[in-house]
GROMACS .gro file of C-alpha atoms in nm:
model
  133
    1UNK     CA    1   9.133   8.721  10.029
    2UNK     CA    2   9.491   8.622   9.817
    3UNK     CA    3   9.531   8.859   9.561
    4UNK     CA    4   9.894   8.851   9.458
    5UNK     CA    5  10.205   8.634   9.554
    6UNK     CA    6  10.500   8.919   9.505
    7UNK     CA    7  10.862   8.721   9.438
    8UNK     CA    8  11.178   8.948   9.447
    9UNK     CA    9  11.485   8.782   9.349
   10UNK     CA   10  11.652   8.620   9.612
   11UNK     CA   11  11.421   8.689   9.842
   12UNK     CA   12  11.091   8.470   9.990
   13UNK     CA   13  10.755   8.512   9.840
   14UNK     CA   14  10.526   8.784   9.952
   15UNK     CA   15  10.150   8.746  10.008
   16UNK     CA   16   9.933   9.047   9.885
   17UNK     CA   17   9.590   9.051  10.099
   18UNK     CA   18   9.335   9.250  10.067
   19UNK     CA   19   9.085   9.258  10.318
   20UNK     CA   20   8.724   9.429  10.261
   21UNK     CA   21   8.491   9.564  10.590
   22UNK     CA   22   8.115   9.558  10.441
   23UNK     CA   23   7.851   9.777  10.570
   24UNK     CA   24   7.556   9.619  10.457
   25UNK     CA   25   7.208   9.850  10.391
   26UNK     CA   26   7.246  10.134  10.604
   27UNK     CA   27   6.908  10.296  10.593
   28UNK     CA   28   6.947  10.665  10.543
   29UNK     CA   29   6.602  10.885  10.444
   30UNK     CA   30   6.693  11.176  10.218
   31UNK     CA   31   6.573  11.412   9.922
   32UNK     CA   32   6.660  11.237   9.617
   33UNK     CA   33   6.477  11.209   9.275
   34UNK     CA   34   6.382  11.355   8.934
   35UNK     CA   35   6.125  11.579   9.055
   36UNK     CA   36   6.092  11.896   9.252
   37UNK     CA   37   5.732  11.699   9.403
   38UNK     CA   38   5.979  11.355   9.441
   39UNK     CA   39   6.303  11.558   9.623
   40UNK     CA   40   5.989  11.712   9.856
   41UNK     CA   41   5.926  11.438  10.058
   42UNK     CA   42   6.262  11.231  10.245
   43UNK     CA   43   6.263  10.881  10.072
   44UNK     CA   44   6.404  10.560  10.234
   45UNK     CA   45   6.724  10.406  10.089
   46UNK     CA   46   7.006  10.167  10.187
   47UNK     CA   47   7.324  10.194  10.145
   48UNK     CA   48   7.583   9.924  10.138
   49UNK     CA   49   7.952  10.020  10.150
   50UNK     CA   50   8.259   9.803  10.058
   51UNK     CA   51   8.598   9.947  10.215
   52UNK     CA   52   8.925   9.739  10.075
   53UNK     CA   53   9.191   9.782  10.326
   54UNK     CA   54   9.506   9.524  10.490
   55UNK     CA   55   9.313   9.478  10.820
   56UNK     CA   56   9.608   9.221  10.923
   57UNK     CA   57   9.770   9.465  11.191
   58UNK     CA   58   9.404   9.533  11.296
   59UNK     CA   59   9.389   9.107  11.369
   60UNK     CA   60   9.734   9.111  11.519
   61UNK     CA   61   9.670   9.402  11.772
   62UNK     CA   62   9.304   9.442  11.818
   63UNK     CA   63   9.305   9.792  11.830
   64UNK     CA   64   9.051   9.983  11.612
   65UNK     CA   65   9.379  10.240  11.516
   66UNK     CA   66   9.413   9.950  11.252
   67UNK     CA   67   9.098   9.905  11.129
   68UNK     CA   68   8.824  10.170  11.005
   69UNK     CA   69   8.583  10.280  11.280
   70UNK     CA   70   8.226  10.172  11.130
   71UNK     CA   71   8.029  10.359  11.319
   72UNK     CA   72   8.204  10.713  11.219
   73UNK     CA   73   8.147  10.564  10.855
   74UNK     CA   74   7.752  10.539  10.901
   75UNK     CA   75   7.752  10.856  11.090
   76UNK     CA   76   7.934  11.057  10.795
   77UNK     CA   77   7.687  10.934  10.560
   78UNK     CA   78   7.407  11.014  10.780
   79UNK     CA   79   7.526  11.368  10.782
   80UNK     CA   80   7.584  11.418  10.418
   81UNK     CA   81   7.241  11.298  10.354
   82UNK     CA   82   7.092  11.493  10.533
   83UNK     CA   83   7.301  11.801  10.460
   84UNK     CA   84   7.230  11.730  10.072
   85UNK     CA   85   7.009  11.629   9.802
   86UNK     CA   86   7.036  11.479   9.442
   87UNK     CA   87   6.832  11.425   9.172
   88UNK     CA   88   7.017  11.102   9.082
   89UNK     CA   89   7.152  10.849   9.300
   90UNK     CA   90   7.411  10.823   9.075
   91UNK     CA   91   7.540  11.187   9.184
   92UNK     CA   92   7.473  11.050   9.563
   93UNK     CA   93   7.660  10.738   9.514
   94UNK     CA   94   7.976  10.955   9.413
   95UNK     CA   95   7.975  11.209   9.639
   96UNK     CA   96   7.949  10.914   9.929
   97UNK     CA   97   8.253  10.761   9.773
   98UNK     CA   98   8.421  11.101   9.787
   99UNK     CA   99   8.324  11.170  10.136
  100UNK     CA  100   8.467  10.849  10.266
  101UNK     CA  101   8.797  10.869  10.079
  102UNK     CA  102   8.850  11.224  10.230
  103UNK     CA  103   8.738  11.090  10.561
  104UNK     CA  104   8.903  10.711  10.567
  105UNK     CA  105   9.217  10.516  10.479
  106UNK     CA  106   9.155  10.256  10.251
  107UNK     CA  107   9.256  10.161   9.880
  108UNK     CA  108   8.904  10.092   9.723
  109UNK     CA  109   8.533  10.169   9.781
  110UNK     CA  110   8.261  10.046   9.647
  111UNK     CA  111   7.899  10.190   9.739
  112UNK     CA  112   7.558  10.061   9.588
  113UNK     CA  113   7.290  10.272   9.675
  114UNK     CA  114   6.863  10.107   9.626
  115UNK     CA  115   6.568  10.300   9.591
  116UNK     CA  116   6.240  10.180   9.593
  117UNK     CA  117   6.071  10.399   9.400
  118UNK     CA  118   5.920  10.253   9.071
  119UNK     CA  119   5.663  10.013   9.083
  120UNK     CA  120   5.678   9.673   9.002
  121UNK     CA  121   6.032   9.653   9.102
  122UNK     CA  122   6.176   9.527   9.403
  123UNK     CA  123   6.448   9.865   9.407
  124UNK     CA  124   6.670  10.028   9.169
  125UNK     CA  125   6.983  10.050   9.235
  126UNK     CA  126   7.336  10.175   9.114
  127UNK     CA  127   7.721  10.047   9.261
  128UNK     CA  128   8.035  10.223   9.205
  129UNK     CA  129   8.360  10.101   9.304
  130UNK     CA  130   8.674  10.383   9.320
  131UNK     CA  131   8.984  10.353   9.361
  132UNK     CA  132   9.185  10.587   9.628
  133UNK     CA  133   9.422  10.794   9.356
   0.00000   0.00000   0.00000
């Protein structure tokens, strides 16, 4: 995706790229709710992940150095699920997002996390998008 065309005088334009990998519902099964009785049984959720990264070395070389390794994404969140639990998803959402930006090199997250938990709804569900500071 074009973001930005950079111009320095005297010199050619520069395209800005940014390219996003998408992890899309990850199904993780965790403590998570309100409740002592809700946080006592694991629940199911998914979680998608948006990582915003230049992948264009990654599509020159083919060599995963370049990109982000997927799987060791979906296996840190597996662990931190498992190692945790929330009351809110919102508080899961963020500590995702800070997991992976200790963990990964990229310039902006985004997680949404669903939860199927009332009725008469297909899922609940809360995104956050971060920026690496």
């Amino acid at each position: 995706m074009l973001v930005s065309r950079e111009v320095r005088p005297g010199a050619a334009p520069v395209e800005i790229f940014e390219d996003v990998i998408v992890i899309k519902d990850l199904e993780v099964w965790c403590h998570v709710g309100v409740t002592n009785e809700e946080r006592s049984q694991r629940q199911k959720l998914l979680v998608t992940m948006e990582m915003t990264r230049d992948l264009s070395m990654a599509a020159r070389t083919d060599q995963l150095v370049h990109s982000i390794d997927y799987q060791r994404v979906c296996e840190k969140v597996k662990q931190l699920v498992l190692e945790k639990s929330w009351r809110l998803i919102e508080a899961m959402t963020g500590d995702i997002i800070q997991s992976l930006h200790s963990n990964f090199r990229f310039s902006n997250v985004s997680v949404e996390i669903r939860k199927f938990a009332l009725p008469d709804t297909a899922y609940v569900a809360i995104h956050m998008s971060r920026q690496r500071p």
